Coordinates of C-alpha atoms in Angstrom, one line a residue:
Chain V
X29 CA 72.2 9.0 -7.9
X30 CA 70.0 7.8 -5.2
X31 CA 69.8 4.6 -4.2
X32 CA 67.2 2.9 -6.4
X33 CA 65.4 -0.1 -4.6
X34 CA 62.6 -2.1 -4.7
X35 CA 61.1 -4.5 -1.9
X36 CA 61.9 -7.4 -4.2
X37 CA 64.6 -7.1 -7.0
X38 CA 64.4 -11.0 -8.2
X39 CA 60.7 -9.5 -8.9
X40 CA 61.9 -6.2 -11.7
X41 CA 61.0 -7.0 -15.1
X42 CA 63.3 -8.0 -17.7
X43 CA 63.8 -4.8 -20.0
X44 CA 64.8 -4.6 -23.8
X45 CA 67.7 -1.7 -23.8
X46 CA 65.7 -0.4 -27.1
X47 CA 66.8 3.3 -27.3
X48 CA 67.7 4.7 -30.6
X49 CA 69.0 7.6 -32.8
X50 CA 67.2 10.4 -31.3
X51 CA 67.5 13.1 -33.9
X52 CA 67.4 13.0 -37.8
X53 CA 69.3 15.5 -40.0
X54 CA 67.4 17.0 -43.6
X55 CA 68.3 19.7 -45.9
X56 CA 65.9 23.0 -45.3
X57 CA 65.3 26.0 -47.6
X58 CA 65.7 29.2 -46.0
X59 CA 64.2 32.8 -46.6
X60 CA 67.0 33.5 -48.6
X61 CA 66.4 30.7 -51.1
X62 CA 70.1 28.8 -49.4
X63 CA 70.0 25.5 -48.8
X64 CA 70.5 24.8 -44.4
X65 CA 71.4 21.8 -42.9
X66 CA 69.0 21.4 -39.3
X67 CA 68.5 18.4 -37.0
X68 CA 64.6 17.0 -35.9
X69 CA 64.0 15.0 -33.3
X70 CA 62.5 11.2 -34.3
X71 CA 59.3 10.6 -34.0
X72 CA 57.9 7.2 -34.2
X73 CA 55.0 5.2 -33.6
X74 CA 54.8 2.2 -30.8
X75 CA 52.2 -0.1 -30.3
X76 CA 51.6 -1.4 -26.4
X77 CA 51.1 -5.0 -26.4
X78 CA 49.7 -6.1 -22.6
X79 CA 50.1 -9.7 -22.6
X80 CA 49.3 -9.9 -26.6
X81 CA 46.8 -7.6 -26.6
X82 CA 46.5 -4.4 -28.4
X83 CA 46.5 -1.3 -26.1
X84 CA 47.2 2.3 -27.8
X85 CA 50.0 3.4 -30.0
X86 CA 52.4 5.8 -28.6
X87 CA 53.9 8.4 -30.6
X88 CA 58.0 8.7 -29.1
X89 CA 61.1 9.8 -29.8
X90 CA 62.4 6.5 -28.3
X91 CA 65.0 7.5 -25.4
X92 CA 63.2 5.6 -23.1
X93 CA 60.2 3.4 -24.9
X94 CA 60.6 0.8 -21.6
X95 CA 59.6 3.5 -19.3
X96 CA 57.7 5.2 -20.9
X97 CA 55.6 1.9 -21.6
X98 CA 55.8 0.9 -17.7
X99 CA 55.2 4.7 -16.7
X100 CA 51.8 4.5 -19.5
X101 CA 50.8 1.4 -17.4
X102 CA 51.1 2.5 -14.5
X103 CA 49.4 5.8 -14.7
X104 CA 46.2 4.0 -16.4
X105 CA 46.6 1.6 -13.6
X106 CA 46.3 -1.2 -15.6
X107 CA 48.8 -3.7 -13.3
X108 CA 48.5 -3.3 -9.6
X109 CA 52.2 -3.7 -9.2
X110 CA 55.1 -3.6 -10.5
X111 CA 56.0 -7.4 -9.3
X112 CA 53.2 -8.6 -11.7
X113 CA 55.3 -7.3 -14.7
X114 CA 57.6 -9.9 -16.1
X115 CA 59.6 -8.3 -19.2
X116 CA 59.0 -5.1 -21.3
X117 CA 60.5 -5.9 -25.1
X118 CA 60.2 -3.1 -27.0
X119 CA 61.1 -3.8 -31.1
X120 CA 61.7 -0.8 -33.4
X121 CA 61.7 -3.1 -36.2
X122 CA 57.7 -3.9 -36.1
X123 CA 57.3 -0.5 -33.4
X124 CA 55.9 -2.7 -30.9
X125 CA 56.2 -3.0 -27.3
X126 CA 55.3 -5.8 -25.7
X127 CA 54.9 -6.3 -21.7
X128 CA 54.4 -9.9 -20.4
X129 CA 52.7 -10.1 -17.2
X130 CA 53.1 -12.6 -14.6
X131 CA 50.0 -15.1 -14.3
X132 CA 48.1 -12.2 -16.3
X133 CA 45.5 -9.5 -16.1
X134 CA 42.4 -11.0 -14.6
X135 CA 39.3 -9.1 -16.9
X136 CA 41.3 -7.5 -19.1
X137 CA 39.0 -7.0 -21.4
X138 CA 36.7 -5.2 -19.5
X139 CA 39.5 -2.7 -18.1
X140 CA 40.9 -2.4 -20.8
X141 CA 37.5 -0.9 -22.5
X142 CA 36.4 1.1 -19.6
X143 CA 40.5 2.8 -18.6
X144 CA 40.6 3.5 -22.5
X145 CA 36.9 5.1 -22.6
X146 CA 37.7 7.3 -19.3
X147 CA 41.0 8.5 -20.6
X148 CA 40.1 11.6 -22.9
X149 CA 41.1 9.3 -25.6
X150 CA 43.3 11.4 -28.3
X151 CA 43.2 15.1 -27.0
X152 CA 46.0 13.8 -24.2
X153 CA 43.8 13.8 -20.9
X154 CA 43.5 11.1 -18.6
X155 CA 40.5 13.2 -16.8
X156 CA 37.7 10.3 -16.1
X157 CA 38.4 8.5 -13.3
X158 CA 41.9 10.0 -11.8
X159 CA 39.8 13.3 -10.4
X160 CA 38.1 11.0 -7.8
X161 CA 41.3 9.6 -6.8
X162 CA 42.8 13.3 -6.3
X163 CA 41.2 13.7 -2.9
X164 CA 42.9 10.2 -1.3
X165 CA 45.8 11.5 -2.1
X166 CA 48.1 13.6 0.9
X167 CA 51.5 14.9 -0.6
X168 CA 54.8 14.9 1.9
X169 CA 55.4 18.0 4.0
X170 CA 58.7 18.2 1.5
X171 CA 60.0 21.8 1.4
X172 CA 62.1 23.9 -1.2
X173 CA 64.8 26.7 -0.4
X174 CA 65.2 29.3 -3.0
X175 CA 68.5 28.3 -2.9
X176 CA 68.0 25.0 -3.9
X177 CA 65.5 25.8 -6.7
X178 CA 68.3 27.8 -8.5
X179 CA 70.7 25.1 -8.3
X180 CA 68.5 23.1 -10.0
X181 CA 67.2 25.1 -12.7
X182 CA 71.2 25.8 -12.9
X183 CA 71.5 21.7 -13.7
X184 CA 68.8 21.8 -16.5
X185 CA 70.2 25.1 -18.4
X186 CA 73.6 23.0 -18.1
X187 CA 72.2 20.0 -19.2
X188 CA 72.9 18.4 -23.0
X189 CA 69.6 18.2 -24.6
X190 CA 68.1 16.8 -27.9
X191 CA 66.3 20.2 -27.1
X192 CA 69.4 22.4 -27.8
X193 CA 70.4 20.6 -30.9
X194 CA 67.2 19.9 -32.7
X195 CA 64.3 21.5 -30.9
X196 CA 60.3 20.2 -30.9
X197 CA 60.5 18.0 -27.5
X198 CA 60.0 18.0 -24.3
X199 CA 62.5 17.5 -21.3
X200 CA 61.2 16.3 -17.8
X201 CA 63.3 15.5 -14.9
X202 CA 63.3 14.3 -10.8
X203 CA 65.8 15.6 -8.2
X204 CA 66.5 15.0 -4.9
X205 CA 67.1 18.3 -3.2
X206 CA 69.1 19.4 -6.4
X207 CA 70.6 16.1 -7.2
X208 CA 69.4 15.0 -10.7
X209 CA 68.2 11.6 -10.9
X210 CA 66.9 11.1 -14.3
X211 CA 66.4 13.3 -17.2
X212 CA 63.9 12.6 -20.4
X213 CA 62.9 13.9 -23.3
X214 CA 60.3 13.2 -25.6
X215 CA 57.8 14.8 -28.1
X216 CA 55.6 15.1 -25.6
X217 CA 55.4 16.6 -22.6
X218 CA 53.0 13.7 -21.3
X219 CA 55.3 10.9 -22.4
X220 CA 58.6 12.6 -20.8
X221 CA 56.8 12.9 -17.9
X222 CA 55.2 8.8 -18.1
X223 CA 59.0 8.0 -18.5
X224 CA 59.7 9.7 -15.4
X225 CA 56.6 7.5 -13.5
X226 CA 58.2 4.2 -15.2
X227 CA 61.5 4.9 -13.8
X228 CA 59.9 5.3 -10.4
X229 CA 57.9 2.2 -10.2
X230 CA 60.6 0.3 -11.7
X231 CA 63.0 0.8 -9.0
X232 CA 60.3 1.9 -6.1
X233 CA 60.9 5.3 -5.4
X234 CA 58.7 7.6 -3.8
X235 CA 57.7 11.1 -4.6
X236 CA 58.3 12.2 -0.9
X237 CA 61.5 14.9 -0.6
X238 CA 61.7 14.8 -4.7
X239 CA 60.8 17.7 -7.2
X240 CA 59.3 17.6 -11.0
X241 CA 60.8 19.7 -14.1
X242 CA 59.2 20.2 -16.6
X243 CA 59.6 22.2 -19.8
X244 CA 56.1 22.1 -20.4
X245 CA 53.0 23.8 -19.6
X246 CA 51.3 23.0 -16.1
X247 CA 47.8 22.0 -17.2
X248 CA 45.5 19.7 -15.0
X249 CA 47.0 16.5 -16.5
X250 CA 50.5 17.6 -15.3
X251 CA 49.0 18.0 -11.9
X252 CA 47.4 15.2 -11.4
X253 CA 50.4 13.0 -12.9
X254 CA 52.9 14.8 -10.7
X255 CA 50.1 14.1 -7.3
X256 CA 50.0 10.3 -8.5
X257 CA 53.8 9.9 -8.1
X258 CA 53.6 11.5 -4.8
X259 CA 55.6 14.6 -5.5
X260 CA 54.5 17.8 -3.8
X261 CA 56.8 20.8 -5.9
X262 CA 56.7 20.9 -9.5
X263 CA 59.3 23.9 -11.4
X264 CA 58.2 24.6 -15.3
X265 CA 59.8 26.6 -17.6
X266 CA 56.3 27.2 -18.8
X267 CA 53.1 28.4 -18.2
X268 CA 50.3 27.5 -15.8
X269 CA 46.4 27.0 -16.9
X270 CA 43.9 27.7 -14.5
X271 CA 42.5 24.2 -13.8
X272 CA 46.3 23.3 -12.9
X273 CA 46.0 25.9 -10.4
X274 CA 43.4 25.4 -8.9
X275 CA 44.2 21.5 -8.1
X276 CA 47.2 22.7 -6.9
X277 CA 46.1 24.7 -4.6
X278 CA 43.1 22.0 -3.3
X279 CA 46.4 19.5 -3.4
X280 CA 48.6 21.5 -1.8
X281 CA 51.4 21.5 -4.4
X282 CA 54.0 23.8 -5.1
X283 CA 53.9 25.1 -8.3
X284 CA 56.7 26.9 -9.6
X285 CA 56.2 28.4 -13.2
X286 CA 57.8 31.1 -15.8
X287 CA 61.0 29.9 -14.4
X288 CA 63.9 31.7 -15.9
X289 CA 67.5 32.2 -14.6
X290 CA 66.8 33.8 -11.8
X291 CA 62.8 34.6 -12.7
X292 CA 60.0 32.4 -11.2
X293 CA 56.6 32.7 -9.9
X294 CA 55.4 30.7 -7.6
X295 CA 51.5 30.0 -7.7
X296 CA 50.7 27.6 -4.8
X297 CA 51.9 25.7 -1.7
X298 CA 53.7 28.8 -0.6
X299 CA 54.0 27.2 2.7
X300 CA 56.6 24.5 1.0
X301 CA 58.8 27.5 -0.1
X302 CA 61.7 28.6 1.6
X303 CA 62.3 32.4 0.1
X304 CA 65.6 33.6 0.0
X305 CA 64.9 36.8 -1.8
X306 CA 68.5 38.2 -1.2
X307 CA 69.9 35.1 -3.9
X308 CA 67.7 37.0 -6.0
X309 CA 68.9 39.8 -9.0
X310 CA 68.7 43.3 -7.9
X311 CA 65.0 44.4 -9.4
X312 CA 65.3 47.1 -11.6
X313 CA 66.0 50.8 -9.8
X314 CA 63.2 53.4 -10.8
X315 CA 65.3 56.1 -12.8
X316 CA 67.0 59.0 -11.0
X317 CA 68.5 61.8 -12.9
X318 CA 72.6 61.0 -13.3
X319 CA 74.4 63.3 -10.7
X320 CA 76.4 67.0 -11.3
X321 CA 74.6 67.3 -14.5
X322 CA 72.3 70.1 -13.1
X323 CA 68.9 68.7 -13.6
Chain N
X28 CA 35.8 36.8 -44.6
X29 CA 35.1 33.7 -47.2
X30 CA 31.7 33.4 -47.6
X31 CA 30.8 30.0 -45.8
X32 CA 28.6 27.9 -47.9
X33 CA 26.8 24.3 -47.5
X34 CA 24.9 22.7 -50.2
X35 CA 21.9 22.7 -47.8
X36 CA 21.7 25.6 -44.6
X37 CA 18.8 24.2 -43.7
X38 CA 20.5 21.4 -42.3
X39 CA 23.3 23.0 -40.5
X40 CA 22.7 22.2 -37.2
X41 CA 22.2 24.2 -34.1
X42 CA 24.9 25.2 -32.1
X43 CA 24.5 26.5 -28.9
X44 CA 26.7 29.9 -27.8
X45 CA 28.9 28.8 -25.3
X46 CA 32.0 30.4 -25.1
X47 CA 32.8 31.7 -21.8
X48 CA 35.5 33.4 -20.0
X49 CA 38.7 32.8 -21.2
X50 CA 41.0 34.1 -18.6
X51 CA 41.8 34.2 -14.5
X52 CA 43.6 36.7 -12.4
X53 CA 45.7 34.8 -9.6
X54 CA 48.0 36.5 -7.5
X55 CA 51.5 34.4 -7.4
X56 CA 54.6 35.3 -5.4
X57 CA 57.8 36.3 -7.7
X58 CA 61.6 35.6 -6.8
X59 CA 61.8 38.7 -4.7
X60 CA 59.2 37.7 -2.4
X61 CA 57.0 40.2 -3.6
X62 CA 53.3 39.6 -4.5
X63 CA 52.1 40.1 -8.3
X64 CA 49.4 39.7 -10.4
X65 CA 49.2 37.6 -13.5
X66 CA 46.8 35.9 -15.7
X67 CA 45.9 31.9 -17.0
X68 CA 44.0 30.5 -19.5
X69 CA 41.0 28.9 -18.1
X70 CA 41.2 25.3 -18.5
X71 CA 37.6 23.3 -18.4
X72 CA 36.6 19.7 -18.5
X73 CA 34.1 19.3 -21.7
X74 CA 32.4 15.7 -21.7
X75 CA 30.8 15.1 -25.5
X76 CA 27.7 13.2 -25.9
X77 CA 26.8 11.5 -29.0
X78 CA 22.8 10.9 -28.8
X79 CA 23.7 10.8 -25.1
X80 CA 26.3 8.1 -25.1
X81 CA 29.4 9.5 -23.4
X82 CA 31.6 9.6 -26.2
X83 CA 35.3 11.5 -24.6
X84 CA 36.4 14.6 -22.1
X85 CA 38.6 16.9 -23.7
X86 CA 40.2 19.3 -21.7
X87 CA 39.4 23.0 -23.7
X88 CA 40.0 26.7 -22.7
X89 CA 36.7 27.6 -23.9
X90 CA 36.9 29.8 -27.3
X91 CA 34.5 27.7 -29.5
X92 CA 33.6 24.4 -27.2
X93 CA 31.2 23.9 -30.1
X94 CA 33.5 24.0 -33.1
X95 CA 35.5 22.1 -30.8
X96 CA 33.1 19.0 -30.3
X97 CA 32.3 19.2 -34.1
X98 CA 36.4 19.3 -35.5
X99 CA 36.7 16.0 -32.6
X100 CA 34.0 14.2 -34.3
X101 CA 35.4 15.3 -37.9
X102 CA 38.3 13.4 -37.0
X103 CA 37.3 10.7 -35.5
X104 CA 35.1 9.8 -38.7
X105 CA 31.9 9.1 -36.1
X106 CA 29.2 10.7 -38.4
X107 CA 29.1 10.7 -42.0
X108 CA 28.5 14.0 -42.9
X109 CA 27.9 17.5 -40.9
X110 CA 24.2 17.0 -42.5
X111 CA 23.1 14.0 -39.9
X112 CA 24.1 16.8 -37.2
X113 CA 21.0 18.4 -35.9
X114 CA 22.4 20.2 -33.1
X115 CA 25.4 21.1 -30.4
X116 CA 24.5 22.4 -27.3
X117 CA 27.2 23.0 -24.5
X118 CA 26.3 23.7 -21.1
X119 CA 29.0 25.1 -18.9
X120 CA 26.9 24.2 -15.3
X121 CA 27.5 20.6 -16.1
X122 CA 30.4 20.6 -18.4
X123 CA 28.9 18.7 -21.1
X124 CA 28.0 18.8 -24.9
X125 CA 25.1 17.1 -25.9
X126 CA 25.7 16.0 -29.6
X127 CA 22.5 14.9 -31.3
X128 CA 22.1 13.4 -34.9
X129 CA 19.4 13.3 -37.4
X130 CA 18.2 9.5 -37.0
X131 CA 21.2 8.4 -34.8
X132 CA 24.2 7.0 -35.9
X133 CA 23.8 3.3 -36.9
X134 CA 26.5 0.7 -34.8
X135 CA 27.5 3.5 -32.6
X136 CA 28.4 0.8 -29.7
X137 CA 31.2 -1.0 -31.8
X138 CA 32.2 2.1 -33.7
X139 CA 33.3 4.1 -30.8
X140 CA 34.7 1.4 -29.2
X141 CA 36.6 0.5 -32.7
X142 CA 37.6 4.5 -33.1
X143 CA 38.8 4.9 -29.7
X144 CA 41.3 1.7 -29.4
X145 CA 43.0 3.2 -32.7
X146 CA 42.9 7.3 -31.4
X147 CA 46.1 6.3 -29.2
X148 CA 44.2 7.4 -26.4
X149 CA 45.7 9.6 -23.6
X150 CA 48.5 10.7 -25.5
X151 CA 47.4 12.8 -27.9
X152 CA 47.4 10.7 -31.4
X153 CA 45.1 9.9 -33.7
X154 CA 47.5 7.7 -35.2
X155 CA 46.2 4.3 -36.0
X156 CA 43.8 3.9 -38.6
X157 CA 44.4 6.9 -39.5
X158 CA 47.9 6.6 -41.5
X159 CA 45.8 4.2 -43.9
X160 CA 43.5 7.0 -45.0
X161 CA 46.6 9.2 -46.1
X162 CA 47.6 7.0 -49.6
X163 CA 43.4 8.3 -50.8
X164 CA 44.7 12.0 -50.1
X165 CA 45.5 14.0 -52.9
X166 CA 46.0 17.5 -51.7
X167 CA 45.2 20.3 -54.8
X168 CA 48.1 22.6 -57.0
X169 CA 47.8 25.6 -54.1
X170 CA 50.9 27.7 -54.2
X171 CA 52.3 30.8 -51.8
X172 CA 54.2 33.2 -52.5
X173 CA 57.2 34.2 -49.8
X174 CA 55.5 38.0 -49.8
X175 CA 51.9 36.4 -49.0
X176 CA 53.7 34.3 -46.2
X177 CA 55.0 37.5 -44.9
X178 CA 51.9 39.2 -44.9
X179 CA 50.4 36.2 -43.5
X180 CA 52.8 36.2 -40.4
X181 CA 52.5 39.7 -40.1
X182 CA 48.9 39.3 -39.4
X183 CA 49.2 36.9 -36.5
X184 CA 52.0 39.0 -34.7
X185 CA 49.3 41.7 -35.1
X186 CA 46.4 39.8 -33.9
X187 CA 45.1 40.5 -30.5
X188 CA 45.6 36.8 -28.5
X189 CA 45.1 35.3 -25.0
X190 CA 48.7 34.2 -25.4
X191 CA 49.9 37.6 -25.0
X192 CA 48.1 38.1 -21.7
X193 CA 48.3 35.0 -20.1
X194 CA 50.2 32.5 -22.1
X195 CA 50.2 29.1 -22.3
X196 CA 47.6 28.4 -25.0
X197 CA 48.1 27.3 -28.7
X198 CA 46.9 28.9 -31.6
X199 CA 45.8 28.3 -34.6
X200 CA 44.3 30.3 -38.2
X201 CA 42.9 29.5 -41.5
X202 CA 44.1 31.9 -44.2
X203 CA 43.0 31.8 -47.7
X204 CA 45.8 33.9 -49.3
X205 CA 47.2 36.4 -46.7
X206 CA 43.1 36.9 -45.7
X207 CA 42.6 35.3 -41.9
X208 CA 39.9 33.1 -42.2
X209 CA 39.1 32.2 -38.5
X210 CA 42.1 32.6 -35.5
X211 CA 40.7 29.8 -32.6
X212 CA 43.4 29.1 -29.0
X213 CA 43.4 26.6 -27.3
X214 CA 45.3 25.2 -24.1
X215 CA 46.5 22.3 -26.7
X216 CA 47.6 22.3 -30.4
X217 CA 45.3 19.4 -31.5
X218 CA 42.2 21.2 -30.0
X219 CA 43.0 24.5 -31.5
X220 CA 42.8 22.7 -34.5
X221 CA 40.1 20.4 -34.2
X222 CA 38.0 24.0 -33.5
X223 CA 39.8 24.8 -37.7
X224 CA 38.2 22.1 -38.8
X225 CA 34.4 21.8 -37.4
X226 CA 34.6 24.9 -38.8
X227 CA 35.5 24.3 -42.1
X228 CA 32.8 21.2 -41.7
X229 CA 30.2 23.4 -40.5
X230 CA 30.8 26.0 -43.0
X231 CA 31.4 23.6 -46.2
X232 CA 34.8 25.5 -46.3
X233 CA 37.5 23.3 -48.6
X234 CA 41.2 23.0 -47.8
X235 CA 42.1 24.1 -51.2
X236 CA 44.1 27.8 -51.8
X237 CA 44.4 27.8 -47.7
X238 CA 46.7 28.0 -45.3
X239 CA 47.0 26.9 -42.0
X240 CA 48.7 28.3 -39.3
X241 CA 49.5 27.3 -36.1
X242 CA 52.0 28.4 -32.9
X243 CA 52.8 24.5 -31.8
X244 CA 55.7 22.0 -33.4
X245 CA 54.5 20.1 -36.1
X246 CA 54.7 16.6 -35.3
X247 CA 53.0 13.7 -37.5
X248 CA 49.0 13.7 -35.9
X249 CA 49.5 18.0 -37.1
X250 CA 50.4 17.1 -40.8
X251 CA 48.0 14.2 -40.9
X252 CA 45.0 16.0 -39.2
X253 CA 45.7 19.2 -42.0
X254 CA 45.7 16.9 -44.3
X255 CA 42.1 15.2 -43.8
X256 CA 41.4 18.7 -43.9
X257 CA 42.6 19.6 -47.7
X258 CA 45.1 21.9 -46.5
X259 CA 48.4 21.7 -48.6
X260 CA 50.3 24.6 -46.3
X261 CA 51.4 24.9 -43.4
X262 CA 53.3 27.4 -41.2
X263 CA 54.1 27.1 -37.8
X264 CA 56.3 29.0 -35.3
X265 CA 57.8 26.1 -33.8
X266 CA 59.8 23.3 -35.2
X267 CA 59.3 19.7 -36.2
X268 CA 59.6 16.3 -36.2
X269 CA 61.0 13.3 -38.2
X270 CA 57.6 12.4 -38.8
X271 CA 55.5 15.4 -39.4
X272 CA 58.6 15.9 -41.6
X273 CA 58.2 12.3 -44.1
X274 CA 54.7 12.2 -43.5
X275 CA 54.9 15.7 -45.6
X276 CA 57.1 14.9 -47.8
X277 CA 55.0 12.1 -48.5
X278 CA 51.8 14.0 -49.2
X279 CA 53.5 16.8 -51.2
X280 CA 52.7 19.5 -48.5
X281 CA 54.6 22.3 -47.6
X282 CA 55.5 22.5 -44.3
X283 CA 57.2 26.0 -43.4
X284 CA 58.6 26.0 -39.5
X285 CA 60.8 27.9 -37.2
X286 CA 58.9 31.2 -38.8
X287 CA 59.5 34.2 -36.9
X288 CA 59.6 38.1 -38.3
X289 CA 60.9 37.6 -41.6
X290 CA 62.9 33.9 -40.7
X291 CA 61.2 30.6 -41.9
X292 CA 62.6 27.2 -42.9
X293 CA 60.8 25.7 -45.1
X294 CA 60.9 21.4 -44.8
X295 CA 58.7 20.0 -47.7
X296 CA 57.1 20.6 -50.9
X297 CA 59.5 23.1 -52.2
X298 CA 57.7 23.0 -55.9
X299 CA 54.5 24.8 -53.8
X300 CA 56.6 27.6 -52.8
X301 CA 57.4 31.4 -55.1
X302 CA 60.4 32.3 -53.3
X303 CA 61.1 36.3 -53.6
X304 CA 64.5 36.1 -51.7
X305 CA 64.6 39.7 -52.4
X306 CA 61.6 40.5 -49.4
X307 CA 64.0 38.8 -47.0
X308 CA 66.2 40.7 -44.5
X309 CA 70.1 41.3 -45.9
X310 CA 71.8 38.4 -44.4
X311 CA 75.1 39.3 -42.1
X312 CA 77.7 40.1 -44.1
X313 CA 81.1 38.7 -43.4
X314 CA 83.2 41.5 -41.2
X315 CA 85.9 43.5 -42.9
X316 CA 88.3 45.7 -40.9
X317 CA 86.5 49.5 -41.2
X318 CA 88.6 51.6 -43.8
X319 CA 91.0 53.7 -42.9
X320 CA 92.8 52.5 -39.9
X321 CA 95.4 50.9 -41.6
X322 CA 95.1 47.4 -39.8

């Protein structure tokens, strides 16, 4: 694990250790009329409390609910720092989480209404406001070999999942190079990925030299999330949309999508990519007749 | 198709025409170093406008931005009735949606802000207020049969879809019986289905003796938005969650996931399902030694 640090440790929040039973077993019927046993992942609601006031209700598996809340704040920059947190308590029990600040949020109100309104409020965007901040921001000249790249998508096929046993959630994770640092899941891709950004600012580590996984989809919000934590190559097991791309491209990301095995595409920042094509599979030969058969 | 029917056309509002293209041709690098073309799902920003207050920005591929804008303000409960609607009109050279209502909408100031505070905003829930409305739900008797269901997924492996060309989008149909209805992607689940139901608002199209169907994992805002929308089945490709799961069980509705070829699991409200075991595949049958070899 790297080295996790932050400028001033007496200064990290006080966090609950709230994680709980991820998965939840029930009896299905299947096409043959037998009764089957299967696994879900748990999904449960979790209201943010910011200094006792009501800020959204999360809907989590609960792996990480005190990242995911600080990764939720920070992204809607809500706190300025991290430092100006004093405790995260999250409470299955009433599903609420609720983060203390130190000396408070001066106009909370007011931020509160106009971060929430700006937010593409229940559709999963945080659009609004975070496109203006897209251009101040100047991603690490951090590179990838090919090499590298298969190690870790290697690490994330090995890896024990709630995927693998119940299905319906997504995974995200940061390496170093191809050292793992953190894995999540969640049943969302956006809150996996939030967890990831919590973990981060917790313990003040930069995006520069890391890469994103993600089992989800590259859309815009991906994008801009991954830009905001500073880290220039992003690997999916997914798909890319177009709007992804294209800030991509104008941000100068690697984007590495489709990724399969030894399968990936790679749609932008090609100048971050260090191709090794001979660690790739053989591509398929085009058919020649077998020989000594005559034809 | 169902023949759509309101008690009074002549107040169905205008809707502008707006879909657009769906798709973009990029050309990405693959593992062997070798150029190749592929294709995305466009991705747009779409800003609604409620008698031009800025209402939200929901990120949409484009198939039926109007639908789209009418399912979102459905849900949110903004506007009594599809009647006060006078008109939708999208314009893609500014990427907005002017919404306007017959005689405005009284309060709007508090009730957005009230509606959006509870939406879960950013992450993709309509949670809050929501879960209240749920205990007035009574969801009618409809039934399906395991043949219908069959016929029903045979339908959507046939149908022609932007997933199969460029991938990851959602989609989602109305069927009543094994007839489709309306087929509607999206680049998320929730809008795919929001589209479902501004059309079955527009159109004065109940949720009774329907189903829904949808590619995406059934978490708890899925079963609760189908259920605002009368719908007592529904299928899904993907799996589910503990809460989409009790939510279901809750309201009596069927939930059938995991559904591929001739597989299905069904979750919830067995009584609403005619198994005919006999349509399924032969499961594998145990392996006996072949005859005759003595061993």
């Amino acid at each position: 694990m790297l080295s996790p640090m932050t400028a001033r440790p007496d200064l990290r929040p006080e966090l609950s250790q709230a994680a709980t039973r991820f998965t939840h077993r029930v009896t299905v019927i299947d096409e043959h009329g037998q009764p089957r046993e299967v696994e879900m992942p748990a999904e449960r609601d979790l209201t943010l409390y910011l200094d006792r006031r009501e800020l959204v209700t999360l809907m989590t598996m609960g792996a990480h609910p005190e990242l995911l809340a600080l990764g939720y704040l920070k992204n809607q920059r809500l706190v300025p720092g991290i430092e100006h947190i004093a405790s995260v308590q999250v409470d299955w029990e009433v599903n609420a989480c609720a983060i203390t600040t130190r000396g408070g949020v001066p106009d909370i109100e007011a931020r509160t209404a106009r971060r929430i309104v700006t937010t593409g409020c229940g559709q999963g965007t945080v659009f609004g406001g975070l496109m203006d901040e897209l251009d101040r921001i100047h991603l690490s000249d951090t590179r990838i070999s090919q090499g590298t790249l298969y190690e870790l998508l290697d690490a994330m096929r090995r890896h024990d999942t709630i995927y693998k046993s119940a299905g319906s959630v997504h995974g995200c994770a940061l390496f170093a190079g191809s050292e793992l640092l953190l894995f999540t899941e969640d049943v969302g891709r956006h809150n996996a990925l939030d967890a990831i950004a919590g973990w981060m600012w917790l313990h003040g580590v930069q995006g520069q030299g890391k890469t994103l996984y993600t089992t989800g989809r590259l859309t815009s919000e991906m994008v801009i999330k991954a830009a905001q934590m500073g880290v220039a190559i992003v690997v999916s097991r997914s798909g890319i949309t177009e709007m992804g791309h294209r800030l991509a491209v104008q941000l100068g990301m690697a984007l590495f999508a489709r990724c399969t095995q030894r399968h990936f595409l790679l749609y932008s920042g090609h100048e971050r990519f260090i191709a090794e094509p001979e660690l790739a599979p053989p591509p398929p030969q085009p058919w020649t007749p077998p020989p000594g058969r005559g034809g």
